[in-house]
mmCIF file with all atom_site columns, C-alpha atoms in Angstrom:
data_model
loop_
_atom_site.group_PDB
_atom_site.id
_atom_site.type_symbol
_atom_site.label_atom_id
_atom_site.label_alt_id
_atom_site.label_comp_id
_atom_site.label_asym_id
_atom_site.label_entity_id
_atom_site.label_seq_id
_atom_site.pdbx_PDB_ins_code
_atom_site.Cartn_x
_atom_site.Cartn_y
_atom_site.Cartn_z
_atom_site.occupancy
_atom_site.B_iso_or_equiv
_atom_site.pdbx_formal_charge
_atom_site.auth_seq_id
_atom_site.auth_comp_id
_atom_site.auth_asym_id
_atom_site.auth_atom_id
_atom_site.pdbx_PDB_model_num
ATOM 1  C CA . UNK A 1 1  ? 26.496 1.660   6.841   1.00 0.00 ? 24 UNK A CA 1
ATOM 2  C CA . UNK A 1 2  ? 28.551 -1.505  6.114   1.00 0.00 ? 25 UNK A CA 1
ATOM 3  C CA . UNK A 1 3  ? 31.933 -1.882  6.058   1.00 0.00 ? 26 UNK A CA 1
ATOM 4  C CA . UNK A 1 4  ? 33.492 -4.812  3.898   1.00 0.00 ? 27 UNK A CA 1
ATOM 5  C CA . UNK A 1 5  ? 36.676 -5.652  4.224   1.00 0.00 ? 28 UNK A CA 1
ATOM 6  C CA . UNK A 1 6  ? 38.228 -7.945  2.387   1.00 0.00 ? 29 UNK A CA 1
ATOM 7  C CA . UNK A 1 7  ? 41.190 -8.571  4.346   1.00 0.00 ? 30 UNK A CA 1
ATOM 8  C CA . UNK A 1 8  ? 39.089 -9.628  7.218   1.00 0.00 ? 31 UNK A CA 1
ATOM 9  C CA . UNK A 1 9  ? 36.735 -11.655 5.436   1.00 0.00 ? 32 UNK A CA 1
ATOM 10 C CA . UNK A 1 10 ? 37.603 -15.398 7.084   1.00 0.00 ? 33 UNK A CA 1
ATOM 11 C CA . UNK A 1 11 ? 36.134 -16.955 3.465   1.00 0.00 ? 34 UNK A CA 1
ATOM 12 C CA . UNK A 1 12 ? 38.130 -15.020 1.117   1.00 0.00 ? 35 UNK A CA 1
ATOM 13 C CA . UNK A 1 13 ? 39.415 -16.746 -1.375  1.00 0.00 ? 36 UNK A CA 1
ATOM 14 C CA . UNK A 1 14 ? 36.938 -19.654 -1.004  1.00 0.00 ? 37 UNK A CA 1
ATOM 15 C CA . UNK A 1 15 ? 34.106 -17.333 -1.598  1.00 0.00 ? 38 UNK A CA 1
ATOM 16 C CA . UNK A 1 16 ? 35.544 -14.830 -3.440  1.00 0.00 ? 39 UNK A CA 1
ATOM 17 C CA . UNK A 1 17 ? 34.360 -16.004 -6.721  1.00 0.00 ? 40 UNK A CA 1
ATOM 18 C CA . UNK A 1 18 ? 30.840 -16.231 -5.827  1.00 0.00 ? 41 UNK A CA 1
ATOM 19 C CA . UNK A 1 19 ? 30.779 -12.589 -3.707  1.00 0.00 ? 42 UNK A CA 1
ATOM 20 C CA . UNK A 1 20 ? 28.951 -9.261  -5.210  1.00 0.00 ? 43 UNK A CA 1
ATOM 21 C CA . UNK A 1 21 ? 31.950 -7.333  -4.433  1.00 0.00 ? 44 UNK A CA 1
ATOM 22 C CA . UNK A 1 22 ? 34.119 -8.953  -6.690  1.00 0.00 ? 45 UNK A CA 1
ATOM 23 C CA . UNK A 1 23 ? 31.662 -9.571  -9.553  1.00 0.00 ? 46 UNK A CA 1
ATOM 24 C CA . UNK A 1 24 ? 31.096 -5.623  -9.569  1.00 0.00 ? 47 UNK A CA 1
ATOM 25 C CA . UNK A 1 25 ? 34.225 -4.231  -8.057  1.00 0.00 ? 48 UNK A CA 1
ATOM 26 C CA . UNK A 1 26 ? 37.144 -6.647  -8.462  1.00 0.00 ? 49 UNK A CA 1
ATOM 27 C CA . UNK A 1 27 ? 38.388 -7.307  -4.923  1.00 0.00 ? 50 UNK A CA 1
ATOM 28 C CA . UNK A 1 28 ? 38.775 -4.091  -3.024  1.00 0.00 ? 51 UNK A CA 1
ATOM 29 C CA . UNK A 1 29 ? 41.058 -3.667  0.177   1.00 0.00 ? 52 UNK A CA 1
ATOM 30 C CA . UNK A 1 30 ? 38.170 -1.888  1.858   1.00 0.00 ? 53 UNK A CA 1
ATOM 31 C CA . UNK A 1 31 ? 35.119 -0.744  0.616   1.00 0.00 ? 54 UNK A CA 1
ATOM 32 C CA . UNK A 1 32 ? 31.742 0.996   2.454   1.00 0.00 ? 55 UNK A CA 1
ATOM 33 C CA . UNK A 1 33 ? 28.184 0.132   1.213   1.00 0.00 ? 56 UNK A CA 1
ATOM 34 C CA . UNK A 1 34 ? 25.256 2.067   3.027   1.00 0.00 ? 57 UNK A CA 1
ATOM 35 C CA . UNK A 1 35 ? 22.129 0.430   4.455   1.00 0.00 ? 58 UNK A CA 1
ATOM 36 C CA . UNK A 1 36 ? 20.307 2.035   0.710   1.00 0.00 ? 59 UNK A CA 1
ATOM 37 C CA . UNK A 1 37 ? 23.333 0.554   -1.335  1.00 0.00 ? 60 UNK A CA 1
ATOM 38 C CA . UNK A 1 38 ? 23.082 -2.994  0.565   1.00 0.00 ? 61 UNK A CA 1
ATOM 39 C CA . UNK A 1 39 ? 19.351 -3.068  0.167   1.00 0.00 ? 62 UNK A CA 1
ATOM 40 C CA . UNK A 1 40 ? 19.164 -2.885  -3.788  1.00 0.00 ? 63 UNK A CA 1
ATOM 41 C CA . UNK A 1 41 ? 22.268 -5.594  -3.702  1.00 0.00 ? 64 UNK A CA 1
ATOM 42 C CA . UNK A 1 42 ? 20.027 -7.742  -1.515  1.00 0.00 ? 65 UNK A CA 1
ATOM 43 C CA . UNK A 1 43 ? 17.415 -7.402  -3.998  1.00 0.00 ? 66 UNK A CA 1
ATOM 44 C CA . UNK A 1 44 ? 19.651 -7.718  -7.337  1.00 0.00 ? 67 UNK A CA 1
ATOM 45 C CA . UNK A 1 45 ? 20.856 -11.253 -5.774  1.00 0.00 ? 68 UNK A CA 1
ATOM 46 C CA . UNK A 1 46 ? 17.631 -12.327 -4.624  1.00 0.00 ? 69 UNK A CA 1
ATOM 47 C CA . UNK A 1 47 ? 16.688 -12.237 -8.185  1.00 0.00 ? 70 UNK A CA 1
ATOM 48 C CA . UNK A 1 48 ? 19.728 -13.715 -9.405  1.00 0.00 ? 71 UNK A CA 1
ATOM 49 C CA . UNK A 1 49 ? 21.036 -11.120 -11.437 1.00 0.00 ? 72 UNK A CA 1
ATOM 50 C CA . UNK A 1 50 ? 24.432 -10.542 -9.030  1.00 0.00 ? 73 UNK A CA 1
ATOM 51 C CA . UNK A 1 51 ? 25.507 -12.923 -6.163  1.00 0.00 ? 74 UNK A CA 1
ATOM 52 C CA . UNK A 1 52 ? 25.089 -12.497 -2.632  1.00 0.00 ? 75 UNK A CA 1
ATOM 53 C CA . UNK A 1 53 ? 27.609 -10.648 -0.644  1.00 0.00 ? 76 UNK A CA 1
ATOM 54 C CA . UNK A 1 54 ? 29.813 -13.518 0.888   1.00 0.00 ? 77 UNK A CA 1
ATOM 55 C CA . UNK A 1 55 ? 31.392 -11.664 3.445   1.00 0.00 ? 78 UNK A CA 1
ATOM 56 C CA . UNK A 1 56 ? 32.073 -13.304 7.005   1.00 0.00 ? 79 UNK A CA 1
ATOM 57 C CA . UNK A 1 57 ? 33.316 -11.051 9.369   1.00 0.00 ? 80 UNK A CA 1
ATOM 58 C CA . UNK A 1 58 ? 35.210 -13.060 12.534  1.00 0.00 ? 81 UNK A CA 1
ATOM 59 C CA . UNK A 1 59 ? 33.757 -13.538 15.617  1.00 0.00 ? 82 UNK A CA 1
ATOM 60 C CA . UNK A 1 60 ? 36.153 -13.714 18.630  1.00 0.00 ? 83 UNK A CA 1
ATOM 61 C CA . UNK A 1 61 ? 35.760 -17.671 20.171  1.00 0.00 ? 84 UNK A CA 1
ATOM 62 C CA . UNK A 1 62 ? 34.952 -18.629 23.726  1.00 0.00 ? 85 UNK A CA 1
ATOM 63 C CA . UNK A 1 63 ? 37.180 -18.492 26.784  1.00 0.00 ? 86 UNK A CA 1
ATOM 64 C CA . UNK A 1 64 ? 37.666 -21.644 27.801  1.00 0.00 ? 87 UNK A CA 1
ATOM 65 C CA . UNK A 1 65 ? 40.007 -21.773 31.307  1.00 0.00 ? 88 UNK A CA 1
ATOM 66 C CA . UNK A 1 66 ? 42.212 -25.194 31.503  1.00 0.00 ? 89 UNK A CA 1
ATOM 67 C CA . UNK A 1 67 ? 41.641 -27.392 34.527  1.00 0.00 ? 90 UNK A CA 1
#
């Protein structure tokens, strides 16, 4: 099951125009796709009827200690 949320997404707003979610849905606060659901997306933008899903969830960065 995926969870997209929108809120986290670090490219909304640059990719929101160009994302599945708000092609189909309009921008949601928090939607749930399962693995079936994200499959037939997958296909539907592979063929270029819908766009990808854009979503970037963050990742957390690197410790890095100071000298």
């Amino acid at each position: 099951m995926t969870k997209i949320d929108c809120d986290t997404c670090v490219v909304r707003g640059l990719a929101c125009h160009d994302c599945v979610v708000t092609v189909l849905l309009g921008p949601p606060p928090e939607l749930t796709i399962d693995d079936d659901e994200l499959r037939a997306l997958d296909v539907l933008a592979d063929s270029g009827l819908v766009p990808p899903l854009r979503l970037v969830r963050p990742v957390a960065g690197p410790e890095v200690e100071s000298a």
